[in-house]
């Protein structure tokens, strides 16, 4: 299998940093925000999605995954009482994006349905400092010689170079900044879902595509190192396992491997809970596994909430 994220890093001229960036970690660690108080509510919302919002003995992923997402977004919105600017957000569903760029001598395009996009009135501030951005010049991008880095990409004839930000960034649209992309891998059959590594590559490509399209609206089409980098986040889940990502577009000068690189922080494979037991498991008249949610991971919920609050708090 060709490596997903490593390939996406080359295609987008991006350096990977493991874990979440310090500004997001600071939100998680700030006791004044009272995130712990919402943990019990989050656990309740998991139970609602997995156990109560259905008449089925074993509810299907395509049902509970979207319900869980809506429940978590609902909890996040409760914070707007404390932070009124959180109400200046908009969720765009079935959102299409198209962005083109050149890498070495290859013309590339990312386009298609880009998950659910949360837009904001204000952009997320850069998470890497000017010094950290300049330091990426030293980073050497991995090559895959003798394999072409575009080995499994679909080749198409492009008759029109398209950079389309969809309806979300049109002039006069108040929620004009991309904030967070959400991908729900809710197919019931495992083979119909992206594997986690493929999913992270997809998240990176679409976060990059949205950031690039926005950067061109703001700064024009000429390749350049951006004075004000564009930050786009991404969260993906199959209804249990979560992937978290923060992408910072530092440059639209993507042709060569030299110079400033873009940056991505990835926190992989975070379970929100270990098991949802819809009916108790009984062996020899003894309940071996009681009904309910087991192994709830509050930190995974806090990461979801911290990314939502990022740029406001």
PDB file of C-alpha atoms in Angstrom:
ATOM      1  CA  UNK A   1       0.000   0.000   0.000  1.00  0.00           C
ATOM      2  CA  UNK A   2       1.408   3.392  -0.954  1.00  0.00           C
ATOM      3  CA  UNK A   3       1.781   5.584   2.159  1.00  0.00           C
ATOM      4  CA  UNK A   4      -1.172   7.972   2.488  1.00  0.00           C
ATOM      5  CA  UNK A   5      -0.061  10.906   4.649  1.00  0.00           C
ATOM      6  CA  UNK A   6       3.555  10.733   3.434  1.00  0.00           C
ATOM      7  CA  UNK A   7       2.342  11.009  -0.142  1.00  0.00           C
ATOM      8  CA  UNK A   8      -0.020  13.888   0.767  1.00  0.00           C
ATOM      9  CA  UNK A   9       2.899  15.677   2.471  1.00  0.00           C
ATOM     10  CA  UNK A  10       4.899  15.596  -0.763  1.00  0.00           C
ATOM     11  CA  UNK A  11       1.934  16.693  -2.888  1.00  0.00           C
ATOM     12  CA  UNK A  12       1.220  19.671  -0.599  1.00  0.00           C
ATOM     13  CA  UNK A  13       4.866  20.504   0.309  1.00  0.00           C
ATOM     14  CA  UNK A  14       4.139  19.973   3.982  1.00  0.00           C
ATOM     15  CA  UNK A  15       6.134  19.122   7.107  1.00  0.00           C
ATOM     16  CA  UNK A  16       4.372  16.888   9.642  1.00  0.00           C
ATOM     17  CA  UNK A  17       4.408  17.509  13.402  1.00  0.00           C
ATOM     18  CA  UNK A  18       2.981  14.741  15.616  1.00  0.00           C
ATOM     19  CA  UNK A  19       0.299  15.794  18.130  1.00  0.00           C
ATOM     20  CA  UNK A  20      -1.762  18.955  18.449  1.00  0.00           C
ATOM     21  CA  UNK A  21      -0.141  22.431  18.332  1.00  0.00           C
ATOM     22  CA  UNK A  22       0.504  24.339  21.610  1.00  0.00           C
ATOM     23  CA  UNK A  23      -2.415  26.835  21.225  1.00  0.00           C
ATOM     24  CA  UNK A  24      -4.921  23.940  21.025  1.00  0.00           C
ATOM     25  CA  UNK A  25      -3.218  22.076  23.881  1.00  0.00           C
ATOM     26  CA  UNK A  26      -3.418  25.275  25.961  1.00  0.00           C
ATOM     27  CA  UNK A  27      -7.211  25.378  25.497  1.00  0.00           C
ATOM     28  CA  UNK A  28      -7.483  21.754  26.659  1.00  0.00           C
ATOM     29  CA  UNK A  29      -5.302  22.428  29.703  1.00  0.00           C
ATOM     30  CA  UNK A  30      -7.020  25.671  30.783  1.00  0.00           C
ATOM     31  CA  UNK A  31      -9.141  24.897  33.883  1.00  0.00           C
ATOM     32  CA  UNK A  32     -10.886  28.309  33.626  1.00  0.00           C
ATOM     33  CA  UNK A  33     -12.748  27.100  30.518  1.00  0.00           C
ATOM     34  CA  UNK A  34     -14.542  24.418  32.535  1.00  0.00           C
ATOM     35  CA  UNK A  35     -14.251  21.720  29.845  1.00  0.00           C
ATOM     36  CA  UNK A  36     -14.373  19.029  32.555  1.00  0.00           C
ATOM     37  CA  UNK A  37     -17.909  20.142  33.444  1.00  0.00           C
ATOM     38  CA  UNK A  38     -19.051  19.098  29.976  1.00  0.00           C
ATOM     39  CA  UNK A  39     -17.532  15.595  30.174  1.00  0.00           C
ATOM     40  CA  UNK A  40     -20.599  14.006  31.752  1.00  0.00           C
ATOM     41  CA  UNK A  41     -22.819  15.614  29.122  1.00  0.00           C
ATOM     42  CA  UNK A  42     -20.543  14.269  26.372  1.00  0.00           C
ATOM     43  CA  UNK A  43     -20.734  10.752  27.826  1.00  0.00           C
ATOM     44  CA  UNK A  44     -24.527  11.111  27.913  1.00  0.00           C
ATOM     45  CA  UNK A  45     -24.482  12.172  24.234  1.00  0.00           C
ATOM     46  CA  UNK A  46     -22.453   9.068  23.295  1.00  0.00           C
ATOM     47  CA  UNK A  47     -25.069   6.895  25.030  1.00  0.00           C
ATOM     48  CA  UNK A  48     -27.830   8.783  23.214  1.00  0.00           C
ATOM     49  CA  UNK A  49     -26.221   8.191  19.797  1.00  0.00           C
ATOM     50  CA  UNK A  50     -25.235   4.551  20.381  1.00  0.00           C
ATOM     51  CA  UNK A  51     -27.969   3.171  22.619  1.00  0.00           C
ATOM     52  CA  UNK A  52     -31.122   5.297  22.767  1.00  0.00           C
ATOM     53  CA  UNK A  53     -31.615   6.934  19.380  1.00  0.00           C
ATOM     54  CA  UNK A  54     -32.620   3.641  17.813  1.00  0.00           C
ATOM     55  CA  UNK A  55     -34.961   0.691  18.139  1.00  0.00           C
ATOM     56  CA  UNK A  56     -32.351  -1.685  16.716  1.00  0.00           C
ATOM     57  CA  UNK A  57     -30.430  -4.140  18.886  1.00  0.00           C
ATOM     58  CA  UNK A  58     -27.191  -3.134  17.162  1.00  0.00           C
ATOM     59  CA  UNK A  59     -27.608   0.312  15.557  1.00  0.00           C
ATOM     60  CA  UNK A  60     -25.868   0.875  12.246  1.00  0.00           C
ATOM     61  CA  UNK A  61     -22.859   3.150  11.926  1.00  0.00           C
ATOM     62  CA  UNK A  62     -24.519   5.206   9.197  1.00  0.00           C
ATOM     63  CA  UNK A  63     -27.175   6.090  11.786  1.00  0.00           C
ATOM     64  CA  UNK A  64     -25.164   6.667  14.970  1.00  0.00           C
ATOM     65  CA  UNK A  65     -22.096   8.367  13.460  1.00  0.00           C
ATOM     66  CA  UNK A  66     -23.989  11.485  12.206  1.00  0.00           C
ATOM     67  CA  UNK A  67     -26.107  11.569  15.405  1.00  0.00           C
ATOM     68  CA  UNK A  68     -22.950  11.547  17.537  1.00  0.00           C
ATOM     69  CA  UNK A  69     -21.435  14.352  15.438  1.00  0.00           C
ATOM     70  CA  UNK A  70     -24.547  16.536  15.809  1.00  0.00           C
ATOM     71  CA  UNK A  71     -24.597  15.819  19.564  1.00  0.00           C
ATOM     72  CA  UNK A  72     -20.952  16.897  19.979  1.00  0.00           C
ATOM     73  CA  UNK A  73     -21.518  20.062  17.922  1.00  0.00           C
ATOM     74  CA  UNK A  74     -24.525  20.811  20.144  1.00  0.00           C
ATOM     75  CA  UNK A  75     -22.313  20.639  23.265  1.00  0.00           C
ATOM     76  CA  UNK A  76     -19.748  22.915  21.593  1.00  0.00           C
ATOM     77  CA  UNK A  77     -22.459  25.467  20.818  1.00  0.00           C
ATOM     78  CA  UNK A  78     -23.380  25.621  24.508  1.00  0.00           C
ATOM     79  CA  UNK A  79     -20.074  27.481  25.009  1.00  0.00           C
ATOM     80  CA  UNK A  80     -21.409  30.437  22.993  1.00  0.00           C
ATOM     81  CA  UNK A  81     -23.124  31.697  26.172  1.00  0.00           C
ATOM     82  CA  UNK A  82     -19.638  32.267  27.574  1.00  0.00           C
ATOM     83  CA  UNK A  83     -18.053  33.239  24.235  1.00  0.00           C
ATOM     84  CA  UNK A  84     -20.640  35.087  22.067  1.00  0.00           C
ATOM     85  CA  UNK A  85     -18.343  35.169  19.016  1.00  0.00           C
ATOM     86  CA  UNK A  86     -18.823  31.368  18.747  1.00  0.00           C
ATOM     87  CA  UNK A  87     -22.305  32.100  17.422  1.00  0.00           C
ATOM     88  CA  UNK A  88     -20.652  33.675  14.362  1.00  0.00           C
ATOM     89  CA  UNK A  89     -20.079  30.277  12.768  1.00  0.00           C
ATOM     90  CA  UNK A  90     -21.859  28.492   9.946  1.00  0.00           C
ATOM     91  CA  UNK A  91     -21.876  24.817   8.922  1.00  0.00           C
ATOM     92  CA  UNK A  92     -21.869  24.244   5.150  1.00  0.00           C
ATOM     93  CA  UNK A  93     -22.888  20.722   4.129  1.00  0.00           C
ATOM     94  CA  UNK A  94     -22.258  18.986   0.799  1.00  0.00           C
ATOM     95  CA  UNK A  95     -19.629  21.604   0.167  1.00  0.00           C
ATOM     96  CA  UNK A  96     -17.530  21.400  -3.030  1.00  0.00           C
ATOM     97  CA  UNK A  97     -13.995  22.670  -3.435  1.00  0.00           C
ATOM     98  CA  UNK A  98     -11.573  22.827  -6.368  1.00  0.00           C
ATOM     99  CA  UNK A  99      -7.970  24.021  -6.144  1.00  0.00           C
ATOM    100  CA  UNK A 100      -5.100  23.614  -8.611  1.00  0.00           C
ATOM    101  CA  UNK A 101      -1.357  23.903  -8.131  1.00  0.00           C
ATOM    102  CA  UNK A 102       1.884  22.826  -9.722  1.00  0.00           C
ATOM    103  CA  UNK A 103       4.436  20.540  -8.058  1.00  0.00           C
ATOM    104  CA  UNK A 104       7.746  20.130  -9.887  1.00  0.00           C
ATOM    105  CA  UNK A 105       6.381  19.750 -13.439  1.00  0.00           C
ATOM    106  CA  UNK A 106       3.073  18.126 -12.456  1.00  0.00           C
ATOM    107  CA  UNK A 107      -0.254  19.969 -12.487  1.00  0.00           C
ATOM    108  CA  UNK A 108      -2.361  18.800  -9.532  1.00  0.00           C
ATOM    109  CA  UNK A 109      -5.935  19.395  -8.492  1.00  0.00           C
ATOM    110  CA  UNK A 110      -7.973  18.560  -5.412  1.00  0.00           C
ATOM    111  CA  UNK A 111     -11.692  18.728  -5.962  1.00  0.00           C
ATOM    112  CA  UNK A 112     -14.924  17.173  -4.847  1.00  0.00           C
ATOM    113  CA  UNK A 113     -17.189  16.979  -1.826  1.00  0.00           C
ATOM    114  CA  UNK A 114     -15.190  18.339   1.037  1.00  0.00           C
ATOM    115  CA  UNK A 115     -17.065  17.007   4.057  1.00  0.00           C
ATOM    116  CA  UNK A 116     -18.919  19.454   6.305  1.00  0.00           C
ATOM    117  CA  UNK A 117     -17.181  22.833   6.503  1.00  0.00           C
ATOM    118  CA  UNK A 118     -17.519  25.132   9.488  1.00  0.00           C
ATOM    119  CA  UNK A 119     -16.900  28.728   8.435  1.00  0.00           C
ATOM    120  CA  UNK A 120     -16.138  31.641  10.723  1.00  0.00           C
ATOM    121  CA  UNK A 121     -16.356  35.442  10.564  1.00  0.00           C
ATOM    122  CA  UNK A 122     -12.711  35.650  11.662  1.00  0.00           C
ATOM    123  CA  UNK A 123      -9.746  33.474  10.628  1.00  0.00           C
ATOM    124  CA  UNK A 124      -7.755  31.271  12.998  1.00  0.00           C
ATOM    125  CA  UNK A 125      -4.475  33.014  13.825  1.00  0.00           C
ATOM    126  CA  UNK A 126      -1.258  31.268  12.683  1.00  0.00           C
ATOM    127  CA  UNK A 127      -0.199  28.545  15.129  1.00  0.00           C
ATOM    128  CA  UNK A 128       3.492  28.517  14.107  1.00  0.00           C
ATOM    129  CA  UNK A 129       5.683  31.566  14.690  1.00  0.00           C
ATOM    130  CA  UNK A 130       7.678  33.358  11.966  1.00  0.00           C
ATOM    131  CA  UNK A 131      10.818  31.601  13.291  1.00  0.00           C
ATOM    132  CA  UNK A 132       9.171  28.158  13.108  1.00  0.00           C
ATOM    133  CA  UNK A 133       7.988  28.905   9.562  1.00  0.00           C
ATOM    134  CA  UNK A 134      11.483  29.988   8.450  1.00  0.00           C
ATOM    135  CA  UNK A 135      12.955  26.867  10.083  1.00  0.00           C
ATOM    136  CA  UNK A 136      10.907  24.692   7.679  1.00  0.00           C
ATOM    137  CA  UNK A 137      13.332  25.747   4.905  1.00  0.00           C
ATOM    138  CA  UNK A 138      15.743  23.169   6.382  1.00  0.00           C
ATOM    139  CA  UNK A 139      13.162  20.391   6.245  1.00  0.00           C
ATOM    140  CA  UNK A 140      13.813  17.862   3.469  1.00  0.00           C
ATOM    141  CA  UNK A 141      10.675  16.409   1.914  1.00  0.00           C
ATOM    142  CA  UNK A 142      10.623  12.627   1.561  1.00  0.00           C
ATOM    143  CA  UNK A 143      10.831  11.387  -2.014  1.00  0.00           C
ATOM    144  CA  UNK A 144       9.633   7.996  -3.179  1.00  0.00           C
ATOM    145  CA  UNK A 145      12.138   7.289  -5.961  1.00  0.00           C
ATOM    146  CA  UNK A 146      11.891   5.130  -8.039  1.00  0.00           C
ATOM    147  CA  UNK A 147       8.122   5.304  -7.388  1.00  0.00           C
ATOM    148  CA  UNK A 148       6.413   8.436  -8.741  1.00  0.00           C
ATOM    149  CA  UNK A 149       4.748  10.391  -5.900  1.00  0.00           C
ATOM    150  CA  UNK A 150       1.617  10.589  -8.072  1.00  0.00           C
ATOM    151  CA  UNK A 151       1.467   6.802  -8.564  1.00  0.00           C
ATOM    152  CA  UNK A 152      -2.151   6.191  -7.565  1.00  0.00           C
ATOM    153  CA  UNK A 153      -3.675   9.562  -8.452  1.00  0.00           C
ATOM    154  CA  UNK A 154      -6.386   9.692 -11.095  1.00  0.00           C
ATOM    155  CA  UNK A 155      -5.223  11.288 -14.343  1.00  0.00           C
ATOM    156  CA  UNK A 156      -7.702  13.581 -16.091  1.00  0.00           C
ATOM    157  CA  UNK A 157      -7.582  15.994 -18.999  1.00  0.00           C
ATOM    158  CA  UNK A 158      -8.055  19.500 -17.663  1.00  0.00           C
ATOM    159  CA  UNK A 159      -9.550  21.898 -20.182  1.00  0.00           C
ATOM    160  CA  UNK A 160     -10.049  24.701 -17.680  1.00  0.00           C
ATOM    161  CA  UNK A 161      -7.848  25.418 -14.678  1.00  0.00           C
ATOM    162  CA  UNK A 162     -10.378  25.629 -11.910  1.00  0.00           C
ATOM    163  CA  UNK A 163      -9.975  27.273  -8.514  1.00  0.00           C
ATOM    164  CA  UNK A 164     -13.408  27.289  -6.957  1.00  0.00           C
ATOM    165  CA  UNK A 165     -14.085  28.008  -3.314  1.00  0.00           C
ATOM    166  CA  UNK A 166     -17.763  27.110  -3.634  1.00  0.00           C
ATOM    167  CA  UNK A 167     -20.402  29.456  -2.253  1.00  0.00           C
ATOM    168  CA  UNK A 168     -18.638  29.916   1.058  1.00  0.00           C
ATOM    169  CA  UNK A 169     -16.081  32.556   0.195  1.00  0.00           C
ATOM    170  CA  UNK A 170     -18.061  34.741  -2.204  1.00  0.00           C
ATOM    171  CA  UNK A 171     -17.742  38.514  -1.784  1.00  0.00           C
ATOM    172  CA  UNK A 172     -20.005  39.760   0.948  1.00  0.00           C
ATOM    173  CA  UNK A 173     -20.514  36.348   2.588  1.00  0.00           C
ATOM    174  CA  UNK A 174     -20.080  37.101   6.317  1.00  0.00           C
ATOM    175  CA  UNK A 175     -18.725  33.668   7.299  1.00  0.00           C
ATOM    176  CA  UNK A 176     -15.869  33.898   4.816  1.00  0.00           C
ATOM    177  CA  UNK A 177     -13.042  32.027   6.593  1.00  0.00           C
ATOM    178  CA  UNK A 178     -12.724  28.218   6.570  1.00  0.00           C
ATOM    179  CA  UNK A 179     -12.363  27.028  10.175  1.00  0.00           C
ATOM    180  CA  UNK A 180     -12.801  23.245  10.483  1.00  0.00           C
ATOM    181  CA  UNK A 181     -13.617  20.431   8.051  1.00  0.00           C
ATOM    182  CA  UNK A 182     -15.539  17.443   9.421  1.00  0.00           C
ATOM    183  CA  UNK A 183     -15.462  14.040   7.718  1.00  0.00           C
ATOM    184  CA  UNK A 184     -17.940  11.362   8.817  1.00  0.00           C
ATOM    185  CA  UNK A 185     -16.834   7.872   7.768  1.00  0.00           C
ATOM    186  CA  UNK A 186     -20.223   6.390   8.478  1.00  0.00           C
ATOM    187  CA  UNK A 187     -20.467   3.532   5.962  1.00  0.00           C
ATOM    188  CA  UNK A 188     -21.697   0.440   7.757  1.00  0.00           C
ATOM    189  CA  UNK A 189     -19.480  -1.987   5.823  1.00  0.00           C
ATOM    190  CA  UNK A 190     -15.820  -1.623   6.797  1.00  0.00           C
ATOM    191  CA  UNK A 191     -14.537  -2.006   3.222  1.00  0.00           C
ATOM    192  CA  UNK A 192     -16.656   1.011   2.162  1.00  0.00           C
ATOM    193  CA  UNK A 193     -14.889   3.244   4.708  1.00  0.00           C
ATOM    194  CA  UNK A 194     -11.502   4.877   4.343  1.00  0.00           C
ATOM    195  CA  UNK A 195      -8.860   3.230   6.514  1.00  0.00           C
ATOM    196  CA  UNK A 196      -7.496   5.683   9.140  1.00  0.00           C
ATOM    197  CA  UNK A 197      -4.284   6.337   7.185  1.00  0.00           C
ATOM    198  CA  UNK A 198      -6.205   7.007   3.955  1.00  0.00           C
ATOM    199  CA  UNK A 199      -8.611   9.208   5.881  1.00  0.00           C
ATOM    200  CA  UNK A 200      -5.790  11.337   7.316  1.00  0.00           C
ATOM    201  CA  UNK A 201      -4.382  11.773   3.778  1.00  0.00           C
ATOM    202  CA  UNK A 202      -7.835  12.881   2.561  1.00  0.00           C
ATOM    203  CA  UNK A 203      -8.129  15.303   5.514  1.00  0.00           C
ATOM    204  CA  UNK A 204      -4.734  16.810   4.675  1.00  0.00           C
ATOM    205  CA  UNK A 205      -5.516  17.185   0.950  1.00  0.00           C
ATOM    206  CA  UNK A 206      -8.845  18.911   1.576  1.00  0.00           C
ATOM    207  CA  UNK A 207      -7.554  21.141   4.404  1.00  0.00           C
ATOM    208  CA  UNK A 208      -4.752  22.172   2.031  1.00  0.00           C
ATOM    209  CA  UNK A 209      -7.225  22.693  -0.851  1.00  0.00           C
ATOM    210  CA  UNK A 210      -9.479  24.931   1.244  1.00  0.00           C
ATOM    211  CA  UNK A 211      -6.511  26.896   2.601  1.00  0.00           C
ATOM    212  CA  UNK A 212      -5.023  27.343  -0.887  1.00  0.00           C
ATOM    213  CA  UNK A 213      -8.342  28.504  -2.365  1.00  0.00           C
ATOM    214  CA  UNK A 214      -8.773  31.005   0.497  1.00  0.00           C
ATOM    215  CA  UNK A 215      -5.158  32.242   0.198  1.00  0.00           C
ATOM    216  CA  UNK A 216      -5.712  32.974  -3.505  1.00  0.00           C
ATOM    217  CA  UNK A 217      -8.873  34.944  -2.730  1.00  0.00           C
ATOM    218  CA  UNK A 218      -6.911  36.987  -0.168  1.00  0.00           C
ATOM    219  CA  UNK A 219      -3.486  37.278  -1.809  1.00  0.00           C
ATOM    220  CA  UNK A 220      -3.930  36.594  -5.535  1.00  0.00           C
ATOM    221  CA  UNK A 221      -2.589  33.761  -7.684  1.00  0.00           C
ATOM    222  CA  UNK A 222       1.131  34.618  -7.700  1.00  0.00           C
ATOM    223  CA  UNK A 223       3.194  31.976  -5.841  1.00  0.00           C
ATOM    224  CA  UNK A 224       4.573  33.476  -2.625  1.00  0.00           C
ATOM    225  CA  UNK A 225       5.393  32.929   1.042  1.00  0.00           C
ATOM    226  CA  UNK A 226       2.325  34.278   2.842  1.00  0.00           C
ATOM    227  CA  UNK A 227       2.674  37.252   5.164  1.00  0.00           C
ATOM    228  CA  UNK A 228      -0.408  35.942   6.989  1.00  0.00           C
ATOM    229  CA  UNK A 229      -0.574  32.108   6.847  1.00  0.00           C
ATOM    230  CA  UNK A 230      -3.993  30.444   6.463  1.00  0.00           C
ATOM    231  CA  UNK A 231      -4.994  27.866   9.091  1.00  0.00           C
ATOM    232  CA  UNK A 232      -7.646  25.195   8.405  1.00  0.00           C
ATOM    233  CA  UNK A 233      -8.467  22.375  10.841  1.00  0.00           C
ATOM    234  CA  UNK A 234      -9.963  18.968  10.199  1.00  0.00           C
ATOM    235  CA  UNK A 235     -11.701  16.351  12.337  1.00  0.00           C
ATOM    236  CA  UNK A 236     -12.773  12.921  11.102  1.00  0.00           C
ATOM    237  CA  UNK A 237     -14.607  10.107  12.847  1.00  0.00           C
ATOM    238  CA  UNK A 238     -16.309   6.779  12.188  1.00  0.00           C
ATOM    239  CA  UNK A 239     -18.497   7.304  15.254  1.00  0.00           C
ATOM    240  CA  UNK A 240     -15.897   5.974  17.707  1.00  0.00           C
ATOM    241  CA  UNK A 241     -12.345   6.622  16.477  1.00  0.00           C
ATOM    242  CA  UNK A 242     -11.294  10.250  15.880  1.00  0.00           C
ATOM    243  CA  UNK A 243      -8.540  11.896  13.813  1.00  0.00           C
ATOM    244  CA  UNK A 244      -7.550  15.504  14.577  1.00  0.00           C
ATOM    245  CA  UNK A 245      -5.565  17.829  12.298  1.00  0.00           C
ATOM    246  CA  UNK A 246      -4.433  21.459  12.157  1.00  0.00           C
ATOM    247  CA  UNK A 247      -2.999  22.615   8.821  1.00  0.00           C
ATOM    248  CA  UNK A 248      -1.110  25.875   8.263  1.00  0.00           C
ATOM    249  CA  UNK A 249      -0.540  27.099   4.694  1.00  0.00           C
ATOM    250  CA  UNK A 250       2.671  29.128   4.810  1.00  0.00           C
ATOM    251  CA  UNK A 251       3.408  29.281   1.095  1.00  0.00           C
ATOM    252  CA  UNK A 252       1.672  29.057  -2.274  1.00  0.00           C
ATOM    253  CA  UNK A 253       5.078  28.644  -3.953  1.00  0.00           C
ATOM    254  CA  UNK A 254       4.701  24.885  -4.388  1.00  0.00           C
ATOM    255  CA  UNK A 255       6.629  24.010  -7.556  1.00  0.00           C
ATOM    256  CA  UNK A 256      10.042  23.238  -6.030  1.00  0.00           C
ATOM    257  CA  UNK A 257      11.039  21.322  -2.896  1.00  0.00           C
ATOM    258  CA  UNK A 258      13.132  24.275  -1.676  1.00  0.00           C
ATOM    259  CA  UNK A 259      12.211  27.118   0.638  1.00  0.00           C
ATOM    260  CA  UNK A 260       9.443  27.456   3.209  1.00  0.00           C
ATOM    261  CA  UNK A 261       7.182  24.418   3.696  1.00  0.00           C
ATOM    262  CA  UNK A 262       3.610  24.194   4.936  1.00  0.00           C
ATOM    263  CA  UNK A 263       2.929  22.632   8.348  1.00  0.00           C
ATOM    264  CA  UNK A 264       0.443  20.055   9.603  1.00  0.00           C
ATOM    265  CA  UNK A 265      -0.139  18.775  13.155  1.00  0.00           C
ATOM    266  CA  UNK A 266      -1.864  15.384  13.367  1.00  0.00           C
ATOM    267  CA  UNK A 267      -3.237  13.561  16.408  1.00  0.00           C
ATOM    268  CA  UNK A 268      -4.143  10.071  15.174  1.00  0.00           C
ATOM    269  CA  UNK A 269      -6.512   7.284  16.201  1.00  0.00           C
ATOM    270  CA  UNK A 270      -8.136   8.679  19.346  1.00  0.00           C
ATOM    271  CA  UNK A 271     -11.024   6.567  20.660  1.00  0.00           C
ATOM    272  CA  UNK A 272     -13.922   8.474  22.241  1.00  0.00           C
ATOM    273  CA  UNK A 273     -15.016   5.246  23.969  1.00  0.00           C
ATOM    274  CA  UNK A 274     -13.953   1.618  23.858  1.00  0.00           C
ATOM    275  CA  UNK A 275     -17.251  -0.216  23.548  1.00  0.00           C
ATOM    276  CA  UNK A 276     -20.987   0.371  23.289  1.00  0.00           C
ATOM    277  CA  UNK A 277     -22.929  -2.629  24.584  1.00  0.00           C
ATOM    278  CA  UNK A 278     -26.534  -2.269  23.424  1.00  0.00           C
ATOM    279  CA  UNK A 279     -27.812  -5.356  25.257  1.00  0.00           C
ATOM    280  CA  UNK A 280     -26.056  -7.049  28.191  1.00  0.00           C
ATOM    281  CA  UNK A 281     -23.954 -10.107  27.419  1.00  0.00           C
ATOM    282  CA  UNK A 282     -24.975 -13.015  29.624  1.00  0.00           C
ATOM    283  CA  UNK A 283     -23.048 -16.274  30.118  1.00  0.00           C
ATOM    284  CA  UNK A 284     -24.361 -19.013  32.411  1.00  0.00           C
ATOM    285  CA  UNK A 285     -26.954 -16.566  33.771  1.00  0.00           C
ATOM    286  CA  UNK A 286     -24.232 -14.123  34.771  1.00  0.00           C
ATOM    287  CA  UNK A 287     -23.972 -10.689  33.130  1.00  0.00           C
ATOM    288  CA  UNK A 288     -20.405 -10.628  31.780  1.00  0.00           C
ATOM    289  CA  UNK A 289     -20.762  -7.324  29.918  1.00  0.00           C
ATOM    290  CA  UNK A 290     -23.441  -4.906  31.146  1.00  0.00           C
ATOM    291  CA  UNK A 291     -25.303  -2.700  28.674  1.00  0.00           C
ATOM    292  CA  UNK A 292     -23.870   0.777  28.279  1.00  0.00           C
ATOM    293  CA  UNK A 293     -20.791   2.716  27.212  1.00  0.00           C
ATOM    294  CA  UNK A 294     -17.443   1.547  28.555  1.00  0.00           C
ATOM    295  CA  UNK A 295     -14.005   3.125  28.366  1.00  0.00           C
ATOM    296  CA  UNK A 296     -15.152   6.711  27.737  1.00  0.00           C
ATOM    297  CA  UNK A 297     -12.095   8.892  26.932  1.00  0.00           C
ATOM    298  CA  UNK A 298     -12.697  12.478  28.099  1.00  0.00           C
ATOM    299  CA  UNK A 299      -9.480  13.733  26.480  1.00  0.00           C
ATOM    300  CA  UNK A 300     -10.768  12.842  23.002  1.00  0.00           C
ATOM    301  CA  UNK A 301     -13.901  14.889  23.657  1.00  0.00           C
ATOM    302  CA  UNK A 302     -11.749  17.763  24.972  1.00  0.00           C
ATOM    303  CA  UNK A 303      -9.697  17.730  21.750  1.00  0.00           C
ATOM    304  CA  UNK A 304     -12.886  18.022  19.693  1.00  0.00           C
ATOM    305  CA  UNK A 305     -14.046  20.918  21.852  1.00  0.00           C
ATOM    306  CA  UNK A 306     -10.613  22.620  21.866  1.00  0.00           C
ATOM    307  CA  UNK A 307     -10.466  22.617  18.059  1.00  0.00           C
ATOM    308  CA  UNK A 308     -13.985  24.094  17.977  1.00  0.00           C
ATOM    309  CA  UNK A 309     -12.985  26.836  20.443  1.00  0.00           C
ATOM    310  CA  UNK A 310      -9.637  27.513  18.705  1.00  0.00           C
ATOM    311  CA  UNK A 311      -9.603  30.981  17.177  1.00  0.00           C
ATOM    312  CA  UNK A 312     -12.132  32.341  19.655  1.00  0.00           C
ATOM    313  CA  UNK A 313     -10.816  31.516  23.128  1.00  0.00           C
TER     314      UNK A 313
END
